[in-house]
Short mmCIF file of C-alpha atoms in Angstrom, two decimals:
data_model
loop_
_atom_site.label_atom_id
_atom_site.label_comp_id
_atom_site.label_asym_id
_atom_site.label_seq_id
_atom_site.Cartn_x
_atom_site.Cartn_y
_atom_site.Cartn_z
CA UNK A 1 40.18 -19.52 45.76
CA UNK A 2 37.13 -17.77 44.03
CA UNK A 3 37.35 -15.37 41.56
CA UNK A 4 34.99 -12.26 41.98
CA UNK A 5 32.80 -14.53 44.11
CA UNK A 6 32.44 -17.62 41.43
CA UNK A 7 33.66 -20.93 42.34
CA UNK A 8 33.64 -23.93 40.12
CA UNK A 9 30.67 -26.44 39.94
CA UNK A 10 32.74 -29.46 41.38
CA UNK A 11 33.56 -27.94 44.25
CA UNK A 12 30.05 -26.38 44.69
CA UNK A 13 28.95 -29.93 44.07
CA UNK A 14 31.21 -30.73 46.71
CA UNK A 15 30.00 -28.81 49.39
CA UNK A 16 26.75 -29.80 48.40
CA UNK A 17 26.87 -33.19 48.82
CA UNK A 18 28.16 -32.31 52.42
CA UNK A 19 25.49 -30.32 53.19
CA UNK A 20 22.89 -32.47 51.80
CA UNK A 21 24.65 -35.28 54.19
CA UNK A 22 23.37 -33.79 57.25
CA UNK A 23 20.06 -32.17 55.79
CA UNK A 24 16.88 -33.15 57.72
CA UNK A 25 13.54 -33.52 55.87
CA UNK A 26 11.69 -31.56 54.37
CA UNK A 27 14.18 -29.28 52.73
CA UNK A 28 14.99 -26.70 49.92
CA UNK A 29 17.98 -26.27 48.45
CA UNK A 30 19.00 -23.81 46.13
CA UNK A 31 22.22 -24.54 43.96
CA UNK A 32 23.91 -21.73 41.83
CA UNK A 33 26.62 -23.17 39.12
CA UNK A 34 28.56 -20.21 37.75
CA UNK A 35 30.52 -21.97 34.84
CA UNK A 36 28.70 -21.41 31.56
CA UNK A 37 28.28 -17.69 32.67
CA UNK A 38 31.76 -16.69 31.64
CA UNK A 39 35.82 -17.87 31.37
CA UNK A 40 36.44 -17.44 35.10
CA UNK A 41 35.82 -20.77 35.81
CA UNK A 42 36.59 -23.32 33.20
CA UNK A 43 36.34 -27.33 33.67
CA UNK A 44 39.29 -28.99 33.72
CA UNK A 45 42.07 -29.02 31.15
CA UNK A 46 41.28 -32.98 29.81
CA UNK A 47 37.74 -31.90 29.63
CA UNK A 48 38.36 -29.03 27.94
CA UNK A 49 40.45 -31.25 25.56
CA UNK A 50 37.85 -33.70 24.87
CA UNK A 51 35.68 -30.60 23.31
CA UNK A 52 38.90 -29.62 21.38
CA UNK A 53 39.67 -26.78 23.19
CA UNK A 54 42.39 -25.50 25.46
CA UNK A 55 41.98 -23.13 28.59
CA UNK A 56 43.10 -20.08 26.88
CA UNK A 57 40.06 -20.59 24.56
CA UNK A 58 38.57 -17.08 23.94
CA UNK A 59 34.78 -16.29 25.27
CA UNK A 60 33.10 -16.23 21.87
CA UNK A 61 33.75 -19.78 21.46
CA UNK A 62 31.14 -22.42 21.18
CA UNK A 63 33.01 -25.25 21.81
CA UNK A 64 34.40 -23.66 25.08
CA UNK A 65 30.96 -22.87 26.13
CA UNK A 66 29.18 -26.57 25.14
CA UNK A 67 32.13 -28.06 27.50
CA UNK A 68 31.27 -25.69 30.57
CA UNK A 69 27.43 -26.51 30.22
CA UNK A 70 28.93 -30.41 29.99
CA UNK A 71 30.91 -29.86 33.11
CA UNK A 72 27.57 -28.56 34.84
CA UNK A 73 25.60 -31.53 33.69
CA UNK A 74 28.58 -33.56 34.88
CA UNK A 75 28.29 -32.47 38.12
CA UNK A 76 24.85 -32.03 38.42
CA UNK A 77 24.92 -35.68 37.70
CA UNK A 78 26.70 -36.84 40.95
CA UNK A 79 24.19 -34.44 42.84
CA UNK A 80 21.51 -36.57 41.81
CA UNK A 81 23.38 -39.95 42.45
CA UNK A 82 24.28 -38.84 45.97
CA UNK A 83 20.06 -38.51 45.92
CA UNK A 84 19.55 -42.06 44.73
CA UNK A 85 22.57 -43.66 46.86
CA UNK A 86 20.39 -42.39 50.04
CA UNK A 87 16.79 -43.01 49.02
CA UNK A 88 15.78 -39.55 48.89
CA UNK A 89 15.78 -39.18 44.87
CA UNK A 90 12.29 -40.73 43.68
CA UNK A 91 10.81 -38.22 46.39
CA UNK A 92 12.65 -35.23 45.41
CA UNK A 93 11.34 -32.02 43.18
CA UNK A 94 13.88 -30.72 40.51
CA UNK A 95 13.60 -27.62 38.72
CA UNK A 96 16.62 -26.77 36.73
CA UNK A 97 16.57 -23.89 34.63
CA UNK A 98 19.06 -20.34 34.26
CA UNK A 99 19.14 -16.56 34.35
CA UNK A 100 19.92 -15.80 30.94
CA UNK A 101 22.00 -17.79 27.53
CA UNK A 102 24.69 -15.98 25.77
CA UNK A 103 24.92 -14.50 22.17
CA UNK A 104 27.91 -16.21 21.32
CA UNK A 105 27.67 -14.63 18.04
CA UNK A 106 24.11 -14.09 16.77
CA UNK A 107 23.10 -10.90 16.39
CA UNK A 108 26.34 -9.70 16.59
CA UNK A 109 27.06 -10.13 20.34
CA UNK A 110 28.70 -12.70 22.22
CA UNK A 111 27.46 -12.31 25.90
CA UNK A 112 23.91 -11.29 27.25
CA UNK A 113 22.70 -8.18 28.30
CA UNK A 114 20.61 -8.30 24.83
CA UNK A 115 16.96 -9.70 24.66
CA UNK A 116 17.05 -11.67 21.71
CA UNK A 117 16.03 -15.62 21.80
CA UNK A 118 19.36 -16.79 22.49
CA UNK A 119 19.35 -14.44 25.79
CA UNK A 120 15.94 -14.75 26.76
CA UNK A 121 15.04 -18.67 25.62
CA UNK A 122 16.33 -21.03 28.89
CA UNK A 123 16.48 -24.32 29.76
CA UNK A 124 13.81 -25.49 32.29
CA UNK A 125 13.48 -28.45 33.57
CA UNK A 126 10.91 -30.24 36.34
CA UNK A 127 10.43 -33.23 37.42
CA UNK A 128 8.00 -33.98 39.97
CA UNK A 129 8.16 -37.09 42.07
CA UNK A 130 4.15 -37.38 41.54
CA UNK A 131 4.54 -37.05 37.53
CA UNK A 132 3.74 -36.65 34.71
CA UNK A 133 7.05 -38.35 33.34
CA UNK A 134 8.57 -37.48 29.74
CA UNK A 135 6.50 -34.99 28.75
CA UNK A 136 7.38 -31.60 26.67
CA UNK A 137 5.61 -28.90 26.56
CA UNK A 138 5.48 -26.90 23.20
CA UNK A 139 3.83 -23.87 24.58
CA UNK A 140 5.44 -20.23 25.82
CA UNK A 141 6.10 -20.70 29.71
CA UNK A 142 8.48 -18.29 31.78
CA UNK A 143 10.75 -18.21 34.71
CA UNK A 144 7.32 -16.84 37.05
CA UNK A 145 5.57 -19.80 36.67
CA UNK A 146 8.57 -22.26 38.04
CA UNK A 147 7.22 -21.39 41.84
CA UNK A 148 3.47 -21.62 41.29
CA UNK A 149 4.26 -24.94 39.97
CA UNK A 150 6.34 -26.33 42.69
CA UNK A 151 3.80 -24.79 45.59
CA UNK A 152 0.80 -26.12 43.20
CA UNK A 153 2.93 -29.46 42.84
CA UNK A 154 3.08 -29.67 47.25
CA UNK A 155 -0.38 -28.52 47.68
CA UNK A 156 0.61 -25.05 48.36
CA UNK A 157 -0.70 -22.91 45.88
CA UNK A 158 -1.38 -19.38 46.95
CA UNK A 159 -3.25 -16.66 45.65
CA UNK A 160 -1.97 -13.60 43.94
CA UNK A 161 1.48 -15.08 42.19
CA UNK A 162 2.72 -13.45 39.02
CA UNK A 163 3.23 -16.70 37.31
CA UNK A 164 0.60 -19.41 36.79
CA UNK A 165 1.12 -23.34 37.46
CA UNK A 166 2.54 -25.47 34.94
CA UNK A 167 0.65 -29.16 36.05
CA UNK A 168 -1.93 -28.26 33.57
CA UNK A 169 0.55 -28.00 30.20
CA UNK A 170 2.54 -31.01 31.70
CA UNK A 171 -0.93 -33.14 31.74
CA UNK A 172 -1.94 -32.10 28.25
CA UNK A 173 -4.62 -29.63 29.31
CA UNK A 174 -4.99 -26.60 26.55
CA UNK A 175 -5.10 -22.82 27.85
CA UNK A 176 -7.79 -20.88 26.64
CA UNK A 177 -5.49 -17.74 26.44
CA UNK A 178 -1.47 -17.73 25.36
CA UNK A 179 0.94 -16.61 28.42
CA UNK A 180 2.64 -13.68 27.55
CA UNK A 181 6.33 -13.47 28.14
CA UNK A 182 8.21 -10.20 29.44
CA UNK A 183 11.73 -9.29 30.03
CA UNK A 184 13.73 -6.08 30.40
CA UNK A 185 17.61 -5.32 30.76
CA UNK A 186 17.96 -1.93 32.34
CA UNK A 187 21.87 -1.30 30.98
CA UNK A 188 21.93 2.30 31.16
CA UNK A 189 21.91 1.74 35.52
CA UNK A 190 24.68 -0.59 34.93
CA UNK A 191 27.54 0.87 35.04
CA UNK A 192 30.46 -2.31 35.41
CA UNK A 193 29.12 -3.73 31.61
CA UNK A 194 29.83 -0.70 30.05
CA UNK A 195 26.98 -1.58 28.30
CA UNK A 196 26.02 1.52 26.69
CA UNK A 197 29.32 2.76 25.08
CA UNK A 198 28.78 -0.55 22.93
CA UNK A 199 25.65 -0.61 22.03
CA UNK A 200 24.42 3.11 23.21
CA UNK A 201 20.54 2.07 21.42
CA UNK A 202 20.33 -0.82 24.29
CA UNK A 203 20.22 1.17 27.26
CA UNK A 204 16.88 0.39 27.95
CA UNK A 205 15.18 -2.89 26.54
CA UNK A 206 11.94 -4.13 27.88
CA UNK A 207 10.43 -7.72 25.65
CA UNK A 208 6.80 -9.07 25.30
CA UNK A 209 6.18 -12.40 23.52
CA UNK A 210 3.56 -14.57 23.18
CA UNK A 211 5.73 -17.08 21.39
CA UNK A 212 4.29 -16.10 18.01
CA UNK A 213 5.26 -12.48 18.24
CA UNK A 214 7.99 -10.55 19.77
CA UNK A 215 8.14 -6.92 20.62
CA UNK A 216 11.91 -5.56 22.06
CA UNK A 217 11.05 -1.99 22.75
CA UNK A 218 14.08 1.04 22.96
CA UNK A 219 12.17 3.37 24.69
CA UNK A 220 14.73 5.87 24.18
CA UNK A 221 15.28 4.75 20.71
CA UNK A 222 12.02 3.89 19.19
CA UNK A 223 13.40 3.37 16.00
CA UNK A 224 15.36 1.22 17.08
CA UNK A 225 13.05 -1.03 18.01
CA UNK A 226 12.24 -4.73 17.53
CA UNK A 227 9.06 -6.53 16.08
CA UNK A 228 9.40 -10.55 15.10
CA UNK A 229 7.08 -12.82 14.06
CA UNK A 230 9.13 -15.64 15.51
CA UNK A 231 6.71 -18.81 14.11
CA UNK A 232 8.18 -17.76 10.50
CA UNK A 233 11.50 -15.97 11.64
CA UNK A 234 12.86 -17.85 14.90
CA UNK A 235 16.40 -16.76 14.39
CA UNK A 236 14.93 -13.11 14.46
CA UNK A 237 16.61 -11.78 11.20
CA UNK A 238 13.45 -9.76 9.93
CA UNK A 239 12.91 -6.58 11.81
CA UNK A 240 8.90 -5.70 10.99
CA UNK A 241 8.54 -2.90 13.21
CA UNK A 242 8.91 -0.31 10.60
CA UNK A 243 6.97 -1.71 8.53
CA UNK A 244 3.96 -1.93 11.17
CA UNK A 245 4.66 1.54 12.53
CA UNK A 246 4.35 2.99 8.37
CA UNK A 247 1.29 0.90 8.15
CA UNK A 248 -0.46 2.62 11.77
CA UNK A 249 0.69 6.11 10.53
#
């Protein structure tokens, strides 16, 4: 009953709660809900309704899209109340957080593939049964620093990680140098997207931000490349590499 190896998030919930059921201490569990990623798997047709949509919505719609992230939190939801029903919530680590967003319009593109904020920018979320509670932290982090925080968070740090812990931002402590972000998409080895017959300049992409600046570098294409100042342009509509490349020549 899957399609192209996706299965809908109440049934992974499903056999989640089963296998949670059974699951001795200590344990780590990693759950993968597919919905949001594309139409394959859509919530059901009443909740679908109560967003205004019907199944045969298209992919570019929003509406379509906010009810499969619903559906996720939905069941993500009942995950965690199967955690409280047993006692084993107020002990438990959480980190929720994605591969990638969609375009769903910006920039011209509805799906990912692309590097732009609405690609690269993902949810994360920890909570750690130790604390801090409530707290949001303004500053770049990135998807390498989600284990350093966890081992750092069960006394497990280890030497050498790509990503750096997180308990210091959480507690308020300031960094004496920004995090830099990168990302890449490496489209012109993938060869199912079809990537590069639509958007031939996007072959190769690699990113670097520190959160105040953003470089999106076409290797193969360095004019087409990408240079925001995203504390006065966070939508990324202003393209200043030109105008820094004329100014260094």
């Amino acid at each position: 009953d899957m399609a192209e190896g996706q299965r809908r998030s109440d049934e992974t919930t499903r056999i989640v709660r089963e296998v949670l059921a059974d699951l001795p201490e200590p344990f780590f569990l990693w759950i993968h809900y597919w919905d949001p990623h594309d139409i394959k798997r859509l919530p059901p047709d009443d909740f679908l309704g109560s967003f205004g949509v019907g199944a045969e919505v298209g992919k570019g719609d929003t509406r379509r899209y906010a009810a499969e992230v619903a559906w996720v939190d939905h069941q993500f939801g009942e995950l965690v109340g199967s955690l409280r029903d047993d006692g084993r919530y107020e002990r438990t680590l959480f980190a929720v957080t994605a591969d990638h967003g969609e375009g769903l319009g910006e920039h011209d593109w509805q799906a990912h593939r692309l590097l732009y904020e609405e690609q690269v920018h993902v949810p994360l979320i920890l909570r750690l049964p130790a604390g801090p509670r409530g707290v949001r932290v303004p500053a770049l982090v990135r998807t390498i620093d989600v284990a350093p925080t966890i081992l750092a968070a069960l006394g497990l740090a280890l030497p050498g990680m790509d990503g750096l812990s997180l308990l210091g931002l959480a507690r308020g402590e300031r960094e004496e140098e920004p995090r830099v972000a990168y990302a890449d998409q490496i489209n012109g080895y993938d060869k199912n997207a079809a990537m590069v017959e639509k958007r031939p300049d996007a072959d190769f992409l690699y990113m670097l931000s520190d959160g105040e600046w953003k470089l999106v570098y076409h290797p193969n294409h360095p004019e087409a490349s990408e240079l925001f100042h995203l504390a006065r342009d966070p939508d990324e509509s202003q393209n200043l590499w030109g105008e820094r490349s004329a100014s260094r020549s």
